[in-house]
PDB file of C-alpha atoms and ligand atoms in Angstrom:
ATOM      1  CA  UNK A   1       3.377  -2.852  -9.906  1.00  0.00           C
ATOM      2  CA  UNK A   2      -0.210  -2.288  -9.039  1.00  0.00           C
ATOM      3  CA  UNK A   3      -2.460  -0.862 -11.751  1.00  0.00           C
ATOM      4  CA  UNK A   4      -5.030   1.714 -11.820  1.00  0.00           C
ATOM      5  CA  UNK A   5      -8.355   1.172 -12.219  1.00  0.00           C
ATOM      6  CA  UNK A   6     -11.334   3.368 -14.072  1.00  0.00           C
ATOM      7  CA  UNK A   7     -13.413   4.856 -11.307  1.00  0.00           C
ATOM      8  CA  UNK A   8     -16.588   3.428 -13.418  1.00  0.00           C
ATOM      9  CA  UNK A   9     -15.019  -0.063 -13.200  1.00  0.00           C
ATOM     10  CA  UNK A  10     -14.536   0.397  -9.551  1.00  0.00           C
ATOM     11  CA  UNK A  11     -18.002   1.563  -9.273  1.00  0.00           C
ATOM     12  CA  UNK A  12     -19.533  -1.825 -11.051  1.00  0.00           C
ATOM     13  CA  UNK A  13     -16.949  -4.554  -9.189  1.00  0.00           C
ATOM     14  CA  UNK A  14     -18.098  -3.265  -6.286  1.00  0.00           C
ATOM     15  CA  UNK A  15     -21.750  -3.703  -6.706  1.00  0.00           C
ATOM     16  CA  UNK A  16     -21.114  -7.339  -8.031  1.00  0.00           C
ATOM     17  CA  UNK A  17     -19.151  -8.188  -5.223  1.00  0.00           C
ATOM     18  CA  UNK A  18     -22.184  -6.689  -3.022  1.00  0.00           C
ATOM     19  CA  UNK A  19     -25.438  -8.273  -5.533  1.00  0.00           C
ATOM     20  CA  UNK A  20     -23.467 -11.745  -4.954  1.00  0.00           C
ATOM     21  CA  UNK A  21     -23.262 -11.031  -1.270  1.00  0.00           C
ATOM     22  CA  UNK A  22     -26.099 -12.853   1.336  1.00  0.00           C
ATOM     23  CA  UNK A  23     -26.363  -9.635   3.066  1.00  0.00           C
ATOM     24  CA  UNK A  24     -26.202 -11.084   6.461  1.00  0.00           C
ATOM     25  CA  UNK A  25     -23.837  -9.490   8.105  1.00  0.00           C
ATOM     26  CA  UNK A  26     -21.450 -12.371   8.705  1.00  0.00           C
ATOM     27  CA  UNK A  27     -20.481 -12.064   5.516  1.00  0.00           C
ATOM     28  CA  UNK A  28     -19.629  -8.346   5.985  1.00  0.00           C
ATOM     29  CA  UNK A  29     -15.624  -9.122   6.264  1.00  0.00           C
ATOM     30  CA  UNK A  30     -15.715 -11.440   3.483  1.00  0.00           C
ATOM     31  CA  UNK A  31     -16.965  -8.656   1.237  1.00  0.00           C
ATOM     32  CA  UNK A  32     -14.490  -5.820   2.668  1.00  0.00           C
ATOM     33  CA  UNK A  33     -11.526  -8.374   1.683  1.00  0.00           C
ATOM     34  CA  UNK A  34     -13.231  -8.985  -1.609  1.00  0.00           C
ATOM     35  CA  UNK A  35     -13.781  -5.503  -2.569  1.00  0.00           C
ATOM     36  CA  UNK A  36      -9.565  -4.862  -1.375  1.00  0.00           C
ATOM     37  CA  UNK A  37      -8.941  -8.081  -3.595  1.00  0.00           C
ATOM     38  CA  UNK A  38     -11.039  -6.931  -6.742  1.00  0.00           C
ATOM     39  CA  UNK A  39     -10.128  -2.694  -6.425  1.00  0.00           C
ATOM     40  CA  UNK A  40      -6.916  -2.570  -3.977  1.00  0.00           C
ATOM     41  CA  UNK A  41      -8.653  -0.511  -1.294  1.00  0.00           C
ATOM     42  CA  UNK A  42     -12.482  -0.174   0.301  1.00  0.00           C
ATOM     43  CA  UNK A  43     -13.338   3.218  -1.300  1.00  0.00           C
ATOM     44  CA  UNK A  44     -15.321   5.398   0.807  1.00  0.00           C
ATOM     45  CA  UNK A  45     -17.586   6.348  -1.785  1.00  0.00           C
ATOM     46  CA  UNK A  46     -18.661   2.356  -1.646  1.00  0.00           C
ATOM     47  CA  UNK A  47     -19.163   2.811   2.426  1.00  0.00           C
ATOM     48  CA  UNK A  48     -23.209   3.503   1.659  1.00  0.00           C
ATOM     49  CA  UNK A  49     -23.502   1.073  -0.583  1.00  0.00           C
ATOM     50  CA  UNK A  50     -22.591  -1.534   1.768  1.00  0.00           C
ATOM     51  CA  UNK A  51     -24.470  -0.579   4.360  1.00  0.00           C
ATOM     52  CA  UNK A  52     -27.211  -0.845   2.679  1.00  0.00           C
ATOM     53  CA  UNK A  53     -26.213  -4.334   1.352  1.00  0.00           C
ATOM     54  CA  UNK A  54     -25.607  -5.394   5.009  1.00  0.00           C
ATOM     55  CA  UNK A  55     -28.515  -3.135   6.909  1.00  0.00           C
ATOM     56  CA  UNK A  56     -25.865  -1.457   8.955  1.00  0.00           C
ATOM     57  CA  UNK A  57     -25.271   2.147   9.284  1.00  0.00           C
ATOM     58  CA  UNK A  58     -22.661   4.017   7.271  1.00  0.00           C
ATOM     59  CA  UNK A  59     -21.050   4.372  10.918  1.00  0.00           C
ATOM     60  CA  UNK A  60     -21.268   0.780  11.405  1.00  0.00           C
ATOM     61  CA  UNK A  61     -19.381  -0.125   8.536  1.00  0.00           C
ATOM     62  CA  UNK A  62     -16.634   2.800   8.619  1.00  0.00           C
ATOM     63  CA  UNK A  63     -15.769   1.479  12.272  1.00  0.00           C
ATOM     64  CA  UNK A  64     -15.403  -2.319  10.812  1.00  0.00           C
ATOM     65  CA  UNK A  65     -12.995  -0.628   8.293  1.00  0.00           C
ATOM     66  CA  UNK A  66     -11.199   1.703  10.449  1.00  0.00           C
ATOM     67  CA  UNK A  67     -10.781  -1.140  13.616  1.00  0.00           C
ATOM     68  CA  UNK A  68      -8.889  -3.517  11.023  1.00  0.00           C
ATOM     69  CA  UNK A  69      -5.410  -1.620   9.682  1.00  0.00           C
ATOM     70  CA  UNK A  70      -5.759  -4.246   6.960  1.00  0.00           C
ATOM     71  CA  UNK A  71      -8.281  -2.126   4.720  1.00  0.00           C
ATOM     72  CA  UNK A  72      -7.264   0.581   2.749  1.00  0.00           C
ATOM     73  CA  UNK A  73      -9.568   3.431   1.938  1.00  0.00           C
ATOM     74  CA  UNK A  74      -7.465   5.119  -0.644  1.00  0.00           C
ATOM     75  CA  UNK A  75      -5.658   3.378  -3.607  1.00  0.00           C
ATOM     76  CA  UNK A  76      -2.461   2.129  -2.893  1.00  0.00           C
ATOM     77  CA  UNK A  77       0.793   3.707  -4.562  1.00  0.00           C
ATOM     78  CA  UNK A  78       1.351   1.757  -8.094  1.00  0.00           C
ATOM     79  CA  UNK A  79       4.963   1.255  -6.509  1.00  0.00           C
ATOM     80  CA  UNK A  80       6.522   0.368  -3.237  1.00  0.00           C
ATOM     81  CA  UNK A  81       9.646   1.140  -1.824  1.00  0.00           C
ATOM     82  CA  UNK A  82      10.690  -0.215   1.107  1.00  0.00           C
ATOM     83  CA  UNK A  83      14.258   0.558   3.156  1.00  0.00           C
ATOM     84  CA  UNK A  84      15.043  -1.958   5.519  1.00  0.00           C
ATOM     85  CA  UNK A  85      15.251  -0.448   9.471  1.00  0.00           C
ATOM     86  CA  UNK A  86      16.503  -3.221  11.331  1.00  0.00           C
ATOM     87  CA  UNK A  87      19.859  -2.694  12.869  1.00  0.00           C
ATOM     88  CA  UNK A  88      22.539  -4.256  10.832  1.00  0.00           C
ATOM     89  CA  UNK A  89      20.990  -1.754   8.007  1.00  0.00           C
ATOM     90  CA  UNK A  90      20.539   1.608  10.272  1.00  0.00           C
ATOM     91  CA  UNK A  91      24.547   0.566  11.161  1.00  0.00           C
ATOM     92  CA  UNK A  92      25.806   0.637   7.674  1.00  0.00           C
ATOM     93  CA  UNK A  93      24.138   4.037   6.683  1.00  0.00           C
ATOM     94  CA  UNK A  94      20.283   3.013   6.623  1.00  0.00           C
ATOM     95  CA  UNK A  95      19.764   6.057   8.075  1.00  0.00           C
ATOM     96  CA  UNK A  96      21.369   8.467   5.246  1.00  0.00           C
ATOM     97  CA  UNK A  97      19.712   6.083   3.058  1.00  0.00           C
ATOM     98  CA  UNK A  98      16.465   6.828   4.599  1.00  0.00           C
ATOM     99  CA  UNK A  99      16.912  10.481   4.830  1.00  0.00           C
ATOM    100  CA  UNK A 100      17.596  10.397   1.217  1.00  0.00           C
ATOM    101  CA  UNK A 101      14.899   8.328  -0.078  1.00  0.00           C
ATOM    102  CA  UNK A 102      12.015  11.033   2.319  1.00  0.00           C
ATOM    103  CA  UNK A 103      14.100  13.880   0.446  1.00  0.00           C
ATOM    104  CA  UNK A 104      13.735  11.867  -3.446  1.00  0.00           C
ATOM    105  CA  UNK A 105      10.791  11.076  -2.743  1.00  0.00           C
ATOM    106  CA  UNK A 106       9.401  14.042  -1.014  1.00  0.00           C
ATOM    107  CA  UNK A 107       7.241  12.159   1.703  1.00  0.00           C
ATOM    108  CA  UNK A 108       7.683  10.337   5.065  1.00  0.00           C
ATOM    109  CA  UNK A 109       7.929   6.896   5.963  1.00  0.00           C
ATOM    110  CA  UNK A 110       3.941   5.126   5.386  1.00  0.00           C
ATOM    111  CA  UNK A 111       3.133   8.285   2.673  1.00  0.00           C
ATOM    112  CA  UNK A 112       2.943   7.998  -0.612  1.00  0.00           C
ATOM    113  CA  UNK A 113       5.467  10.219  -3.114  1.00  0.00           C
ATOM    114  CA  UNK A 114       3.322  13.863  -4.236  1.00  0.00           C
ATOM    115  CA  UNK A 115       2.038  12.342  -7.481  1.00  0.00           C
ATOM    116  CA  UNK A 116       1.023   9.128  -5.707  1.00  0.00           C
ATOM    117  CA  UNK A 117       3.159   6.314  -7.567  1.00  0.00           C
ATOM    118  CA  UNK A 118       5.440   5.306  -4.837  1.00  0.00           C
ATOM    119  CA  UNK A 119       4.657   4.066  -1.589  1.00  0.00           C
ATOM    120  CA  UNK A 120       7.632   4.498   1.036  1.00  0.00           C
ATOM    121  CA  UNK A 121       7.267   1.458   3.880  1.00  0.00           C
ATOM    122  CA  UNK A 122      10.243   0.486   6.284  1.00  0.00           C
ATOM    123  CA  UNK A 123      10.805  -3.299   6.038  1.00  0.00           C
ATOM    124  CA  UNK A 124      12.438  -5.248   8.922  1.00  0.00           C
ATOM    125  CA  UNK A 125      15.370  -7.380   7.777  1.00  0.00           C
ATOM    126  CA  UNK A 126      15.166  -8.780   4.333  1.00  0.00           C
ATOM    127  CA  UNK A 127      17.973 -10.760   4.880  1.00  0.00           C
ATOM    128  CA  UNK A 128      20.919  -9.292   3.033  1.00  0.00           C
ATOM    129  CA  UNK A 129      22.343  -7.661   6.614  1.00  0.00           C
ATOM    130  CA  UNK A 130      25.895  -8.743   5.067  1.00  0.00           C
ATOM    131  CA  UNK A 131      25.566  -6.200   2.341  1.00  0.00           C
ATOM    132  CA  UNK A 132      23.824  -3.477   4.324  1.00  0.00           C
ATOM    133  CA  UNK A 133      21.995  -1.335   3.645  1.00  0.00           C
ATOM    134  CA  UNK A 134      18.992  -3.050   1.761  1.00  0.00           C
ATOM    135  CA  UNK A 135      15.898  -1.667   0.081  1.00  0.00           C
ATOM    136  CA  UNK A 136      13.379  -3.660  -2.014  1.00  0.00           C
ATOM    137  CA  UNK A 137      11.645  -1.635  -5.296  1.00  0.00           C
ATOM    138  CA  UNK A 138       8.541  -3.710  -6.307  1.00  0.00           C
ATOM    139  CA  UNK A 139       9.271  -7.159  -5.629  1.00  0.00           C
ATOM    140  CA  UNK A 140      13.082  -6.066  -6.429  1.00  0.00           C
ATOM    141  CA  UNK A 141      15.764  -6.727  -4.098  1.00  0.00           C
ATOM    142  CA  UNK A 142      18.844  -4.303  -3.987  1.00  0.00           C
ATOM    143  CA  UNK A 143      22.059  -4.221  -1.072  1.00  0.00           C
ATOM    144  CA  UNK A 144      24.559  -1.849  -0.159  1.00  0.00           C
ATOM    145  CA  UNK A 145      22.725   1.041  -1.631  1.00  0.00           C
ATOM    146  CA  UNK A 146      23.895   4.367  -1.273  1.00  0.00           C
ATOM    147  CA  UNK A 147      21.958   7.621  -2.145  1.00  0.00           C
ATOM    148  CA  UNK A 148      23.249   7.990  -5.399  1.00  0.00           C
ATOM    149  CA  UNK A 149      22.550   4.167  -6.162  1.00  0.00           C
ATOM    150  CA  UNK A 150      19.202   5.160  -5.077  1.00  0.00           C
ATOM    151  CA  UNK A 151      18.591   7.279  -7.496  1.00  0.00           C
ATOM    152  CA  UNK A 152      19.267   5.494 -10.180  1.00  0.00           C
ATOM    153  CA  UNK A 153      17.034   2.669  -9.021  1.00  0.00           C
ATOM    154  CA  UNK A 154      14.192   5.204  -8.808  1.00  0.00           C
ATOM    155  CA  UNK A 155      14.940   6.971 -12.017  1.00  0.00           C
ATOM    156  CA  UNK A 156      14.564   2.744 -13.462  1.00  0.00           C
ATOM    157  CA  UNK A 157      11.592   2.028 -11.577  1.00  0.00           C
ATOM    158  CA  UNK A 158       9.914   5.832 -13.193  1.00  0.00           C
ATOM    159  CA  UNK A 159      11.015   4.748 -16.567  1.00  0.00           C
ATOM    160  CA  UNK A 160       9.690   1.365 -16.215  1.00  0.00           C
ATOM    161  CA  UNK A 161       6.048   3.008 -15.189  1.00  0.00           C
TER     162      UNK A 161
HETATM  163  S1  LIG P   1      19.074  -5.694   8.727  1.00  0.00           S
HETATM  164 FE1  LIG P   1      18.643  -4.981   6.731  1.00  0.00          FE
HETATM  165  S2  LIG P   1      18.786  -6.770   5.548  1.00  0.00           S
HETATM  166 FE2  LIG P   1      19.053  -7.496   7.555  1.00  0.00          FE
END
């Protein structure tokens, strides 16, 4: 489960990762990764900042972040669920499953729920096809889920927050 951090504390990792940085701008990716590492996402408000650092323009360093789909530029959900899409899944009701978990959740596949704590990402496969469908919560691995099993997962993972 990720945790939040203090936008202050944001605000100070970031310019220690940047006053530890050369500034030449081969070590522009390094830093991006670091700041992800240290925060769990670039924040735009940073996107000055290391420009400056680097002697790029803000444009400069908004395309580096926007070319790679690595870097995030908002803070990830503090939970992740994922329903597997692969085929022996979508055959055994992944489908439902999925409908159900956009409906619980109230957001699409690759959103994040309406007060931001879970994530909703397909996974491909997790190898539990034999008990179909699967879905992962957190590093958790569940099978032959139905909606109402989903549900009570979710209501465990909320309690557990
Ligand atoms: S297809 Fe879903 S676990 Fe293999």
């Amino acid at each position: 489960m990720q945790q939040r951090i203090p936008q202050a504390d944001i605000a100070a990792q970031a310019s220690a990762i940047l006053a530890a940085s050369s500034g030449t701008q081969d070590q522009l990716l390094p830093v991006l990764h670091a700041l992800q590492d240290a925060i769990g996402y670039v924040p735009p408000d940073q996107v000055v900042n290391i420009a400056s650092t680097f002697n790029l323009s803000r444009a400069e360093v908004h395309g580096v972040i926007t070319f790679y789909h690595y870097f995030r530029t908002e803070a990830p959900a503090r939970q992740v669920v994922q329903i597997c899409r692969a085929e022996a899944c979508q055959s055994m009701g992944g489908d439902a499953l999925l409908a159900h978990a956009e409906q619980a959740l109230g957001c699409k596949l690759h959103a994040h729920s309406g007060d931001g704590e879970f994530a909703l990402e397909p996974v491909y496969c997790l190898g539990q096809c034999a008990t179909a469908p699967s879905m992962m919560i957190n590093e958790a691995l569940h099978a032959r889920v139905t909606p109402a099993r989903f549900d009570k997962l979710l209501a465990k993972a909320k309690e557990a927050a």
